[in-house]
Every structure is written in structure tokens, then in C-alpha cells.
PDB file of C-alpha atoms in Angstrom:
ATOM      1  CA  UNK A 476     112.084  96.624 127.101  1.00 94.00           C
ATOM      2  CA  UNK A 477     113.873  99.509 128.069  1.00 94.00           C
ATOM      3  CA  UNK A 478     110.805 101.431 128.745  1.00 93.00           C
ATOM      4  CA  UNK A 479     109.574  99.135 131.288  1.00 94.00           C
ATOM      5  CA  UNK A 480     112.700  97.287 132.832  1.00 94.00           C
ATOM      6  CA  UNK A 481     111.704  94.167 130.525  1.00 96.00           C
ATOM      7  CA  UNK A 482     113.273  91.188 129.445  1.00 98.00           C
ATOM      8  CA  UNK A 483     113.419  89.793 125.880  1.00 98.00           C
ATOM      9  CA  UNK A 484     112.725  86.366 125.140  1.00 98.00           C
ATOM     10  CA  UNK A 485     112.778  84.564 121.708  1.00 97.00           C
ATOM     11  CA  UNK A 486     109.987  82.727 120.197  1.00 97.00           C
ATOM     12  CA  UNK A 487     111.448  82.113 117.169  1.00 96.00           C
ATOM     13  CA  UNK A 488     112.304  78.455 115.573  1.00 94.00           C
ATOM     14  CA  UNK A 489     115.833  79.641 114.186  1.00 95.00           C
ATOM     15  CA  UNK A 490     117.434  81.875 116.487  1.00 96.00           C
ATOM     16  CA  UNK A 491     117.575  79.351 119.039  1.00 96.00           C
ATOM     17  CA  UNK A 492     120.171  77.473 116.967  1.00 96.00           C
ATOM     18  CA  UNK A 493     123.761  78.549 117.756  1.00 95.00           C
ATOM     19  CA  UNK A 494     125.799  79.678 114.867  1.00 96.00           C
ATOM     20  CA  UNK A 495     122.366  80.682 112.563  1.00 96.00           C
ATOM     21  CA  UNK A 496     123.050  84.160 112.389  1.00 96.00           C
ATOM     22  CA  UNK A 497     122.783  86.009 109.431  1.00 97.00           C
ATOM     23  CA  UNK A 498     119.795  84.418 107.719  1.00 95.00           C
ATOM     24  CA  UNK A 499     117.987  84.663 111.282  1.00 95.00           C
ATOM     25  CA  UNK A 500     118.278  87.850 111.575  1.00 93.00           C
ATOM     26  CA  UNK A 501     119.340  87.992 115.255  1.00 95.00           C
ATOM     27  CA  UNK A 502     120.223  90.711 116.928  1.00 93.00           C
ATOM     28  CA  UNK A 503     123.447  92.280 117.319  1.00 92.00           C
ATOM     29  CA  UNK A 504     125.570  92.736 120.097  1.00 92.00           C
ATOM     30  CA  UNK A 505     125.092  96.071 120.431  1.00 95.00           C
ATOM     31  CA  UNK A 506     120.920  95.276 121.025  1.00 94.00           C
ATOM     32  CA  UNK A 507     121.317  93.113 122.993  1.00 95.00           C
ATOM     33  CA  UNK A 508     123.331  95.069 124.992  1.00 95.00           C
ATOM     34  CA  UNK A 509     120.816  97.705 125.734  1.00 96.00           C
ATOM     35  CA  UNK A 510     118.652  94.611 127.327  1.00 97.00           C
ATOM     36  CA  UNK A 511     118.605  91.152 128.821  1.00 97.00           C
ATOM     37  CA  UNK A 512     117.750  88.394 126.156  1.00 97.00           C
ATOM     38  CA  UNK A 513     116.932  84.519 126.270  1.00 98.00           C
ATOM     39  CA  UNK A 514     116.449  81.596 124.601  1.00 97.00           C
ATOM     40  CA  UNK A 515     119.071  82.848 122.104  1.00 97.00           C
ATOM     41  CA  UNK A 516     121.640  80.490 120.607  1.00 96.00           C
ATOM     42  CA  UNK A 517     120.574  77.606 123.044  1.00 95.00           C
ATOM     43  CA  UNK A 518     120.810  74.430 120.806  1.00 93.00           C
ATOM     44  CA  UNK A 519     123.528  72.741 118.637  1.00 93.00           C
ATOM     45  CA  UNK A 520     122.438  72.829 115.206  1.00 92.00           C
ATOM     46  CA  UNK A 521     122.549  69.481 114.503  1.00 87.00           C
ATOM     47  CA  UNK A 522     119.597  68.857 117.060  1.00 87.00           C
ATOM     48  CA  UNK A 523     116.100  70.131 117.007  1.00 83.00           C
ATOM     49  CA  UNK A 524     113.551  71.679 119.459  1.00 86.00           C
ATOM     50  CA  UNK A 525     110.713  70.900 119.294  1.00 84.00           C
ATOM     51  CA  UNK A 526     107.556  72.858 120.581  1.00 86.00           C
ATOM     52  CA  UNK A 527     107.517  71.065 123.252  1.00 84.00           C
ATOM     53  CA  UNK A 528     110.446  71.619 124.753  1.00 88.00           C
ATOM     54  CA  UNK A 529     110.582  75.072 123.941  1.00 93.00           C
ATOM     55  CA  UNK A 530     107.659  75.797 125.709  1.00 92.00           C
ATOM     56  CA  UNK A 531     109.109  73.825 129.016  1.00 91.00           C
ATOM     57  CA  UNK A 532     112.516  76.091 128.184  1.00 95.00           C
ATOM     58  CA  UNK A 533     110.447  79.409 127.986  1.00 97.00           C
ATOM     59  CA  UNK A 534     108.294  78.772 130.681  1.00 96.00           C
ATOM     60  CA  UNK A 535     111.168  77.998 132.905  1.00 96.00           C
ATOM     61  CA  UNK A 536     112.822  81.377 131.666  1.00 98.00           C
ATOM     62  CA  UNK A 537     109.483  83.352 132.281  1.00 97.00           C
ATOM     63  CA  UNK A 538     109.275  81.814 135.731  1.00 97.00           C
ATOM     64  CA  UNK A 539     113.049  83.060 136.973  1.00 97.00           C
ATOM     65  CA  UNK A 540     111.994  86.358 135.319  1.00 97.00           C
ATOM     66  CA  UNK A 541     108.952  87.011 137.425  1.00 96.00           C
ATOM     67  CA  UNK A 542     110.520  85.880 140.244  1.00 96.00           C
ATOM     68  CA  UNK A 543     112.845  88.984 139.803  1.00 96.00           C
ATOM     69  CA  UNK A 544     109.715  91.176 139.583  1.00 95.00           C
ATOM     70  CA  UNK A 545     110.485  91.809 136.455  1.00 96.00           C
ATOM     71  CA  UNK A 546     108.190  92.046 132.840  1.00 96.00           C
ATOM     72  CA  UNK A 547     109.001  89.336 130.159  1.00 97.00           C
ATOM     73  CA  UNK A 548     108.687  90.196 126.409  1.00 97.00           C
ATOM     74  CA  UNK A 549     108.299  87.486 124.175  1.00 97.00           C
ATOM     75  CA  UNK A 550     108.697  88.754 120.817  1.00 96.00           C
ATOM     76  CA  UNK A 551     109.146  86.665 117.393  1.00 93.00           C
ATOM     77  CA  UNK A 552     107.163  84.929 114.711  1.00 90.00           C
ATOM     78  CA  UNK A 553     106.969  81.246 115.378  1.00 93.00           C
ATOM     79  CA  UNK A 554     103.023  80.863 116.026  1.00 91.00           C
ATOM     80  CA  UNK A 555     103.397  76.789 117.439  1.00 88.00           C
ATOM     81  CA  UNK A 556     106.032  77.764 119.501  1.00 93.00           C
ATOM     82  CA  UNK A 557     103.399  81.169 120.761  1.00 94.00           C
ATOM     83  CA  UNK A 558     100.735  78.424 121.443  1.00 90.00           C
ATOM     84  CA  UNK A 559     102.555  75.734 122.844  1.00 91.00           C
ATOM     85  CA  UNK A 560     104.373  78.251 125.369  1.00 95.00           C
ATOM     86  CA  UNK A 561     100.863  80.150 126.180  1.00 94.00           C
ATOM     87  CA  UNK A 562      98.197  77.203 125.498  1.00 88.00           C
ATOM     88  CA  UNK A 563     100.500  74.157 126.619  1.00 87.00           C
ATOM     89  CA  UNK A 564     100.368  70.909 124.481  1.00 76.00           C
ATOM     90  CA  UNK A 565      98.257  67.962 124.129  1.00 69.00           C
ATOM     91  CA  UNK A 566      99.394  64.963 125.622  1.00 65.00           C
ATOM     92  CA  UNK A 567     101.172  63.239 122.465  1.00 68.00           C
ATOM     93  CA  UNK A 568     103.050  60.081 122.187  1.00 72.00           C
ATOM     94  CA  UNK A 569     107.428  60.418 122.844  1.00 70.00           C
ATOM     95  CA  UNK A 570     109.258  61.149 119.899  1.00 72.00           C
ATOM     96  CA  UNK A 571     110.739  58.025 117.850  1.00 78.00           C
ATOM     97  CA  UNK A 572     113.810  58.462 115.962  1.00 78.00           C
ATOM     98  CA  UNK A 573     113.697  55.670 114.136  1.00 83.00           C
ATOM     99  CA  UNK A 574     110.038  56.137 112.771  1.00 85.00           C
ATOM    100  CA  UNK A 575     111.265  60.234 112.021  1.00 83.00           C
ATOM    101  CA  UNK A 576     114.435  58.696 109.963  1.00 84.00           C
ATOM    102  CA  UNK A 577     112.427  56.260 107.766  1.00 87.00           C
ATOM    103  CA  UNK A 578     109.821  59.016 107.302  1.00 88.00           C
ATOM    104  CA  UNK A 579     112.797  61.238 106.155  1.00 84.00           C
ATOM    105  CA  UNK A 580     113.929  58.756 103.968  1.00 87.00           C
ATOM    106  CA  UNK A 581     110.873  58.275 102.562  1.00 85.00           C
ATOM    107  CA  UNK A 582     111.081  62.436 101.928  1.00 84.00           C
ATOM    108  CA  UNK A 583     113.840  62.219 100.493  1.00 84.00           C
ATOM    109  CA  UNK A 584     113.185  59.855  97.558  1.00 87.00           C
ATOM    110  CA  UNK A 585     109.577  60.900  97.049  1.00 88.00           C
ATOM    111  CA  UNK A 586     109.450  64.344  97.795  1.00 86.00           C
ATOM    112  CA  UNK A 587     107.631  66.835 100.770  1.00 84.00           C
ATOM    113  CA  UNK A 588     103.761  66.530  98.470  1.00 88.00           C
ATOM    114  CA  UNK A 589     104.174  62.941  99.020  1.00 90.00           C
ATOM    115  CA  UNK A 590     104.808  62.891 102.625  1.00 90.00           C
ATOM    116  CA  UNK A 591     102.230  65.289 103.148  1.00 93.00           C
ATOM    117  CA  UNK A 592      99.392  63.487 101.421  1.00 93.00           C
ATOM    118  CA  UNK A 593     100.008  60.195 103.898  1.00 92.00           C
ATOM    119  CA  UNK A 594      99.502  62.909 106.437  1.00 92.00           C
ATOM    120  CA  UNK A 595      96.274  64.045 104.713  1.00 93.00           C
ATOM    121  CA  UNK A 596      94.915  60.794 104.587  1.00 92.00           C
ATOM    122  CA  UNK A 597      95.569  59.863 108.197  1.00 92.00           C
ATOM    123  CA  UNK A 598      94.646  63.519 109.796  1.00 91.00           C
ATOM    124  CA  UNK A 599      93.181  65.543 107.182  1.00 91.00           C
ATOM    125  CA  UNK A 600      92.741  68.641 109.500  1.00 89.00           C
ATOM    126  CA  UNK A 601      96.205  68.420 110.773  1.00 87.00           C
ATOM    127  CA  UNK A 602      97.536  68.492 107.186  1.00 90.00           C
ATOM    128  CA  UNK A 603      95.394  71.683 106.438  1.00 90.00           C
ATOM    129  CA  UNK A 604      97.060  73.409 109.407  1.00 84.00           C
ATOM    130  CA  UNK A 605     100.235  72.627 108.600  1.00 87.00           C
ATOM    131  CA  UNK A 606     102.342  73.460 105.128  1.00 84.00           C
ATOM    132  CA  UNK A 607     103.381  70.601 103.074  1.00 83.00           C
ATOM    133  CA  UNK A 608     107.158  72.135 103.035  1.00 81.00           C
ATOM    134  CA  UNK A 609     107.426  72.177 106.629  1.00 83.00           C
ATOM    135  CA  UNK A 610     108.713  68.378 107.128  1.00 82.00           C
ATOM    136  CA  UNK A 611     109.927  68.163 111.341  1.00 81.00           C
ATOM    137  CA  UNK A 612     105.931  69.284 111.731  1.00 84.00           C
ATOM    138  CA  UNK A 613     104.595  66.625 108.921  1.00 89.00           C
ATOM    139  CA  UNK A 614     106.715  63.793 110.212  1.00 89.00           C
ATOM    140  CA  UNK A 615     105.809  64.721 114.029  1.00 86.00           C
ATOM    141  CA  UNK A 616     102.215  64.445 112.772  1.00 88.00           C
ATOM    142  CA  UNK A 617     102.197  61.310 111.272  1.00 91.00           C
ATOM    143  CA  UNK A 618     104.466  59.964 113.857  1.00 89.00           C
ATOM    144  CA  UNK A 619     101.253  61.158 116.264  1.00 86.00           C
ATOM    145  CA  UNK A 620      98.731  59.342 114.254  1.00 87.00           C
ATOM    146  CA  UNK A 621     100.290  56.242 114.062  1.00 87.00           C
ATOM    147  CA  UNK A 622     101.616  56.118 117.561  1.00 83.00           C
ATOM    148  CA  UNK A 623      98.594  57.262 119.214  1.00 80.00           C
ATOM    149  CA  UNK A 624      96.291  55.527 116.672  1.00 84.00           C
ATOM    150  CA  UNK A 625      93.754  58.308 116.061  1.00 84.00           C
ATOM    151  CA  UNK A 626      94.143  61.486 114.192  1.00 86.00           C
ATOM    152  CA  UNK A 627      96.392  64.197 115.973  1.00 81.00           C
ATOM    153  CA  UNK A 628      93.577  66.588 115.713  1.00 79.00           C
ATOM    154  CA  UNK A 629      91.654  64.639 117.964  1.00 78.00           C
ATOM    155  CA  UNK A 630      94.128  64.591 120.530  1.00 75.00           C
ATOM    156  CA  UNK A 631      94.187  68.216 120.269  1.00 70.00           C
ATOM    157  CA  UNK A 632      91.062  67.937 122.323  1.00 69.00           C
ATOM    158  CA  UNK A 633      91.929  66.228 125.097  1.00 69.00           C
ATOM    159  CA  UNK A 634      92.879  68.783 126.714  1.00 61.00           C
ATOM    160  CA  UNK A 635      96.149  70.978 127.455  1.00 72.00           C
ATOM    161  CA  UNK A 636      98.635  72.780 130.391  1.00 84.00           C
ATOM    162  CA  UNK A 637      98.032  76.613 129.900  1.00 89.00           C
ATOM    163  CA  UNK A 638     100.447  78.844 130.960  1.00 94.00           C
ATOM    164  CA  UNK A 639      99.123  80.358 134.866  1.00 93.00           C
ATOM    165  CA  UNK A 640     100.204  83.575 137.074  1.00 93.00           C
ATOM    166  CA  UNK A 641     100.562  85.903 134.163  1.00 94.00           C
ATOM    167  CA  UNK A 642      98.474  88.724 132.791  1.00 92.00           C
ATOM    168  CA  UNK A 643      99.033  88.099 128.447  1.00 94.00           C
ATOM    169  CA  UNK A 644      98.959  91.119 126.476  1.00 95.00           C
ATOM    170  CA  UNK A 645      99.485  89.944 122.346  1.00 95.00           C
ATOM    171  CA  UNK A 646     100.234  93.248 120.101  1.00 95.00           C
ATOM    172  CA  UNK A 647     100.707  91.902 116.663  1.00 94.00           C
ATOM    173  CA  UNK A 648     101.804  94.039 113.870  1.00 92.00           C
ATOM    174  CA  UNK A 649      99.746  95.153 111.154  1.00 92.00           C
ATOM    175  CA  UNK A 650     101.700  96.788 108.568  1.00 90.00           C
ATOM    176  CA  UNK A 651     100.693  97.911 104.870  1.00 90.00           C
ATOM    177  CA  UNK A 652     101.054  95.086 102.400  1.00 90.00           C
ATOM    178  CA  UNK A 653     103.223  96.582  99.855  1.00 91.00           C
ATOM    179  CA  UNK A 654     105.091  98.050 102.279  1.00 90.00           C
ATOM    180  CA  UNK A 655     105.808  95.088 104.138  1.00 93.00           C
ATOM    181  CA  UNK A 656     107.196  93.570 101.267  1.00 95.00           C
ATOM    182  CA  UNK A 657     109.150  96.036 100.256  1.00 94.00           C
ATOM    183  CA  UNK A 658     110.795  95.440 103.823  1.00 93.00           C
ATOM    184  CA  UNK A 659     110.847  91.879 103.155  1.00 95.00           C
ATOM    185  CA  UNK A 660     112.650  92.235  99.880  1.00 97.00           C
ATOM    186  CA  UNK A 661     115.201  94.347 100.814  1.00 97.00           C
ATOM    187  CA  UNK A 662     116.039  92.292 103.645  1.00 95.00           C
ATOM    188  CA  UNK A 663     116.573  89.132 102.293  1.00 96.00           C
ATOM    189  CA  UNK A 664     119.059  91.124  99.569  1.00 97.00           C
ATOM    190  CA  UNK A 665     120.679  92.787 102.697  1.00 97.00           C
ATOM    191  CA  UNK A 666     121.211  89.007 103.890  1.00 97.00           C
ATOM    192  CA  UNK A 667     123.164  87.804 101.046  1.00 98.00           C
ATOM    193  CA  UNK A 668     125.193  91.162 101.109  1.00 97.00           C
ATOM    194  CA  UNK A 669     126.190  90.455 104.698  1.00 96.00           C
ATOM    195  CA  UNK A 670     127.575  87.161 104.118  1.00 97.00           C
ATOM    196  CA  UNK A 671     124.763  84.778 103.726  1.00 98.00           C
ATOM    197  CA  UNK A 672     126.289  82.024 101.378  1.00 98.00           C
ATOM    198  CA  UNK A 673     129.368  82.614 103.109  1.00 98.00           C
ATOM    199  CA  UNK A 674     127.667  81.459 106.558  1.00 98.00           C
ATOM    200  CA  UNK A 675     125.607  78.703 104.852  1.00 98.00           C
ATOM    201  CA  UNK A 676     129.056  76.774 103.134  1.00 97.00           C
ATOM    202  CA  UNK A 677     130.531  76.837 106.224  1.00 97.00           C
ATOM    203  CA  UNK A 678     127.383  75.443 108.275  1.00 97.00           C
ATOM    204  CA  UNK A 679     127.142  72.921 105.668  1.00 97.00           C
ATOM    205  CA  UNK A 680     130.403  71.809 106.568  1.00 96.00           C
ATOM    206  CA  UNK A 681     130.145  71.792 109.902  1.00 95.00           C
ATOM    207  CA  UNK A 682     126.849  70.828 110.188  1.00 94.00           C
ATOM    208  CA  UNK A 683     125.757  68.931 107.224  1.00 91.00           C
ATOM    209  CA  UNK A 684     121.988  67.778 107.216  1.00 85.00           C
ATOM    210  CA  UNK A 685     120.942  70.242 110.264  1.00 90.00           C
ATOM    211  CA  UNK A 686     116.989  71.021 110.138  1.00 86.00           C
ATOM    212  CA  UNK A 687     117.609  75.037 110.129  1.00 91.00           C
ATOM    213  CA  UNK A 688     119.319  74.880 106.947  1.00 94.00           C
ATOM    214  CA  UNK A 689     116.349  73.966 105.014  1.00 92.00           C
ATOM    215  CA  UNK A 690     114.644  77.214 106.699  1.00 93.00           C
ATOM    216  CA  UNK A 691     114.007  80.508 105.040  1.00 93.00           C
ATOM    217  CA  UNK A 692     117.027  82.174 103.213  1.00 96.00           C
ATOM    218  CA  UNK A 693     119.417  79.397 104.364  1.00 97.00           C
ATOM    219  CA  UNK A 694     117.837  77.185 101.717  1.00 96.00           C
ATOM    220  CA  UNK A 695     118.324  79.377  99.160  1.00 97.00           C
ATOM    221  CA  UNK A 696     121.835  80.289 100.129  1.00 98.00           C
ATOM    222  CA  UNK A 697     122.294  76.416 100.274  1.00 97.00           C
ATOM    223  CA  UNK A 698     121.347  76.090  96.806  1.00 97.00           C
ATOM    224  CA  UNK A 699     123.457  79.015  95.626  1.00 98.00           C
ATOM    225  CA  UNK A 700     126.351  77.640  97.511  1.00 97.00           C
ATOM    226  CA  UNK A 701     125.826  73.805  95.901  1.00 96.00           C
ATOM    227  CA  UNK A 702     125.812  75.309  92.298  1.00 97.00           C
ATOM    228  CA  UNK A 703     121.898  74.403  91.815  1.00 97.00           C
ATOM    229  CA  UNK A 704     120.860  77.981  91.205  1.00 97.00           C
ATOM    230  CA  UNK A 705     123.038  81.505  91.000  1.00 97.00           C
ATOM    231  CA  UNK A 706     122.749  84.286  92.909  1.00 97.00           C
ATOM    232  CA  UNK A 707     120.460  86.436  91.642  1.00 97.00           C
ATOM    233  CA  UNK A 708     117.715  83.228  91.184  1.00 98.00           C
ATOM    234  CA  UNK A 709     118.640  82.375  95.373  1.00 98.00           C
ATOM    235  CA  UNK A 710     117.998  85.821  96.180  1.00 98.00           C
ATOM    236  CA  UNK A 711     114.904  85.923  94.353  1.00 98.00           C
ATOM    237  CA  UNK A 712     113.662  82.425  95.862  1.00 97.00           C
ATOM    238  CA  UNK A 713     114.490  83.807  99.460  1.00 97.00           C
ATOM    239  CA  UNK A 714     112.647  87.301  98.664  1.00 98.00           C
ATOM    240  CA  UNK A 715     109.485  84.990  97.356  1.00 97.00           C
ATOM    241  CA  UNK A 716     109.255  82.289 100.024  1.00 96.00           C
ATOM    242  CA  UNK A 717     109.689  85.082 102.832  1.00 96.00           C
ATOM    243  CA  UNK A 718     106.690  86.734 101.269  1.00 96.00           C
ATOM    244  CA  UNK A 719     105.148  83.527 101.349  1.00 94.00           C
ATOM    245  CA  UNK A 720     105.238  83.255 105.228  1.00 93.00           C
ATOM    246  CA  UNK A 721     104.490  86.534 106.028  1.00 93.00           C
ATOM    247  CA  UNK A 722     100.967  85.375 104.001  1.00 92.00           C
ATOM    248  CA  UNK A 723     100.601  82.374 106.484  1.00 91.00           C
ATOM    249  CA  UNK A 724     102.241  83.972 109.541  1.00 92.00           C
ATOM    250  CA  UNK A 725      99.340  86.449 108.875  1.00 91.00           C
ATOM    251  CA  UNK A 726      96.899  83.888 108.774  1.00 89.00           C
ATOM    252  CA  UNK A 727      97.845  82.386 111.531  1.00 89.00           C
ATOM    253  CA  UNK A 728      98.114  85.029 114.178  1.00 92.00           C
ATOM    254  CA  UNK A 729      94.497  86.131 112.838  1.00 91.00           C
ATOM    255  CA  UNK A 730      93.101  83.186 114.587  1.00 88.00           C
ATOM    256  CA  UNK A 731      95.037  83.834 117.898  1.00 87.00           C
ATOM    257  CA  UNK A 732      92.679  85.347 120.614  1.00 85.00           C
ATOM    258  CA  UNK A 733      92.535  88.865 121.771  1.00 90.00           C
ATOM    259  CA  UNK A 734      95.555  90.318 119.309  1.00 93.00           C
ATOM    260  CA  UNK A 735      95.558  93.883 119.820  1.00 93.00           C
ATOM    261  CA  UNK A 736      97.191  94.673 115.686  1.00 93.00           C
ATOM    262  CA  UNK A 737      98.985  97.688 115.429  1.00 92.00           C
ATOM    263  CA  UNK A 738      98.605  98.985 112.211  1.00 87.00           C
ATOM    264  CA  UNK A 739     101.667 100.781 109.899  1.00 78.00           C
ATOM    265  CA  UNK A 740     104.764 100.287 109.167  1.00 69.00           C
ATOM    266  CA  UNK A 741     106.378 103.663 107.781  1.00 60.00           C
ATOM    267  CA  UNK A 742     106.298 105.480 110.714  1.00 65.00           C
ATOM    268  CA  UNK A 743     108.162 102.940 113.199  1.00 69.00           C
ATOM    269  CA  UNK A 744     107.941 105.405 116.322  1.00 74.00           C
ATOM    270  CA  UNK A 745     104.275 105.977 116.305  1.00 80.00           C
ATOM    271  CA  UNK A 746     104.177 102.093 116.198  1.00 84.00           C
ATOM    272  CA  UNK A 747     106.668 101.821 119.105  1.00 85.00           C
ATOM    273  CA  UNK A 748     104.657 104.573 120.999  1.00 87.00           C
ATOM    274  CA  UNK A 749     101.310 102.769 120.685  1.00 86.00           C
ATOM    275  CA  UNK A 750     102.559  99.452 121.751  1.00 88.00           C
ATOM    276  CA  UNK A 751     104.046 101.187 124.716  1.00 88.00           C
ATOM    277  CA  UNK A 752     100.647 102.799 125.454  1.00 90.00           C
ATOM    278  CA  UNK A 753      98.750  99.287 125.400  1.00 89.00           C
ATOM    279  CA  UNK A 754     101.309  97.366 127.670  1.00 90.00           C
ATOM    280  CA  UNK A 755     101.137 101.039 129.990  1.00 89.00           C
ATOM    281  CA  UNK A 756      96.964 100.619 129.879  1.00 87.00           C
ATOM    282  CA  UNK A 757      97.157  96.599 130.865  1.00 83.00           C
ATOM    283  CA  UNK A 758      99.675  97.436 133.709  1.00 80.00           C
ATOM    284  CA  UNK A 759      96.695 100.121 134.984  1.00 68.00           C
ATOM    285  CA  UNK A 760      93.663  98.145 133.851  1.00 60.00           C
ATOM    286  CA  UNK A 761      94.988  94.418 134.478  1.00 51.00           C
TER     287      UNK A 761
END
């Protein structure tokens, strides 16, 4: 960003949420001092975005960005958000609450598997592309199936709103595997050290039942902070399941189009320098 004048906007499910701090890892005052950011701490934590509207948020934010002349940078690791923003969504049925609450309900007493396999049997290729833990996208689903009475997937086909009047460059990052989580593992011990349970109680109490405290590091603080595991278990269960979605963030990315991966880790400016050569050849080539 500072290289080319750019502006940094945030494609990432948590950060949005005011007051989710810590266990997003967002960045500090002092970063974002050194460049304009968006689509940071935009929604109350007791509501939810969907992909949806982030996508009409971002590309409202890209739009007043370009208009300045200036180069957005949307950075972060939420692929549906990526692909709704870039690829637009199909045309799916409105939201109903009071479907999504007896669905939850339903999660509640039964469990995530169970909700997942009445997904599987109404859209089986929905429920392989989406993780049985991830409920908001499981209940969405099913709430598509049965409002639009055909599988999801299917409506996947009819068509979407792609994002025009931009040249896309995607650099992913490709870093060693053991080194990566290495990274992972010390950060999510550097999270608890900075105050992680402490942030959790006090979300819990003022927002009791929000959807980003079931998400990566916050769920494990929550269950350190309720008395269901102790520390050194929740910081082990946060180092594991961030490991386990840097596996499917992987995954996923590898079927986006046209990545260009940078591979490393170690040596962080060689990997800033060759990301700042491939946005320097698309400004010359594109």
C-alpha cells in the first residue's frame, strides 16, 4: 500500500465485527496509520454479514476508491466473501429469521453433524463445499433449498453479477508447511498472552450468543473462560483448529482462477518484493 498509494480493504469474516480484536488479529493503530483501511469494525457483534452484503459493502468501498484514482488492496482470508465480492452471487431467496432460529435450535440440541447431514441430503454438493462446523453457512444453505425448492448448487448456475471496471491481480501466499505452522502456533499462544480470555468474558457479557464468538480462538477462549477446558487444553484447541483452516483455506484458494502463489515464508522481504514486482508488471502489462 505504501508503495503504490493503495488502499486496504478487509475481506475477512471477523474483523468486520467491532470490538473482535485480539483473536482477529487486526491491525494496530500504528498500521493502520501508515495507510487508509476499510471495512474494519463495521458491524455490531450481535448481527451478522453475510456474503452478500459484504460484497455490496466492498464494492461500494472499491467504487469511491477508484473514483479517487486510487489502487484498492483487498487483503484477508475469507474465500466466500473473495468470490462473492469478485464473482457476485446467485440470485437466492431473502433471508428468514425465523426458519435460521428453529434451524439453530435444532443445532443446538442435536449438534453441527446433524444439521449438516439434512444439508447433505437436500444439496449434497453444497454440503461438500462447505464444513459441517461452519453453522451461519449450513443454515443459509438449507434455508436456500427449502425456500427456493431445488438444491443451492443448482442455483449456483443461474448465473451471477461479476465485479466490472477493474483489472484483478490475486497473489496468494505459498509458504512452507512446517513453517507455516510454526507461525500459526505461536500466534494463537501470543493471543492468549495478549489478553484473549480477558476479551472473550467480557464479549460474552456484552454480547452473549454473537456468531464471531464461536470463530477461531474466540471459541476456545470461550471455553477456557466458562470452565469447560483450562488453559493450556484452549490454547492447544485454538493452535489445532487454526491449522485446520489453513488446510481448507489452502484448498480453497487452489481452485480460485489465475492465483499468482508466492512461495516462502522465512524471508518476509523477498516475499514483499515479489508481490510488489507482480502488481508493478500488471500496472505495465494490464
Amino acid at each position: 500500500a505504501e508503495r503504490f498509494g493503495g488502499e486496504i480493504v478487509s475481506c475477512d469474516s471477523v474483523t468486520i465485527y467491532r470490538d473482535f480484536s485480539i483473536g482477529s488479529a487486526k491491525p494496530s493503530p500504528e498500521e493502520r496509520a501508515r495507510a487508509p483501511h476499510h471495512l474494519f469494525d463495521i458491524v455490531d457483534p450481535d448481527q451478522y454479514m453475510t456474503a452478500g452484503e459484504y460484497a455490496r459493502r466492498a464494492r461500494d468501498v472499491l467504487a469511491d476508491i477508484k473514483q479517487r484514482g486510487i489502487m484498492p488492496i483487498v487483503v484477508g482470508g475469507t474465500g466466500l466473501y473473495l468470490r462473492a465480492l469478485l464473482e457476485g452471487l446467485f440470485p437466492g431467496p431473502e433471508r428468514s429469521e425465523e426458519l435460521r432460529q428453529r434451524l439453530r435450535s435444532r443445532q443446538e440440541q442435536r449438534g453441527a453433524e446433524w444439521l449438516h447431514r439434512i444439508l447433505k441430503r437436500l444439496d449434497p454438493k453444497a454440503a461438500a463445499n462447505i464444513h459441517r462446523n461452519d453453522t451461519p453457512k449450513v443454515i443459509r444453505a438449507i434455508e436456500v433449498c427449502l425456500a427456493a425448492r431445488e438444491p443451492m448448487s443448482e442455483l449456483w448456475k443461474k448465473g451471477r453479477d461479476p465485479l466490472q471496471g477493474f483489472r484483478i491481480l490475486r497473489l496468494g501466499l505459498d509458504p512452507d508447511r512446517d513453517a507455516l505452522y510454526t507461525r500459526i502456533n505461536e500466534r494463537a499462544r501470543r493471543m492468549f498472552d495478549n489478553g484473549l480470555a480477558e476479551e472473550t468474558r467480557a464479549l460474552i457479557e456484552k454480547y452473549p450468543g454473537a456468531w464471531a464468538l464461536s470463530s477461531l480462538g474466540y471459541k476456545q477462549a470461550a471455553q477456557y473462560v466458562g470452565g469447560e477446558i483450562d488453559l493450556k487444553l484452549a490454547i492447544w484447541a485454538a493452535q489445532q483448529a487454526h491449522r485446520n483452516y489453513a488446510k481448507r483455506q489452502m484448498t480453497w484458494f487452489r481452485r480460485e482462477p489465475e492465483v499468482r502463489w508466492l512461495k516462502g515464508f522465512g524471508d518476509e522481504q523477498s516475499v514483499q518484493e515479489r508481490a510488489i514486482d507482480e502488481v508493478s508488471k500488471n500496472l505495465v502489462t494490464g
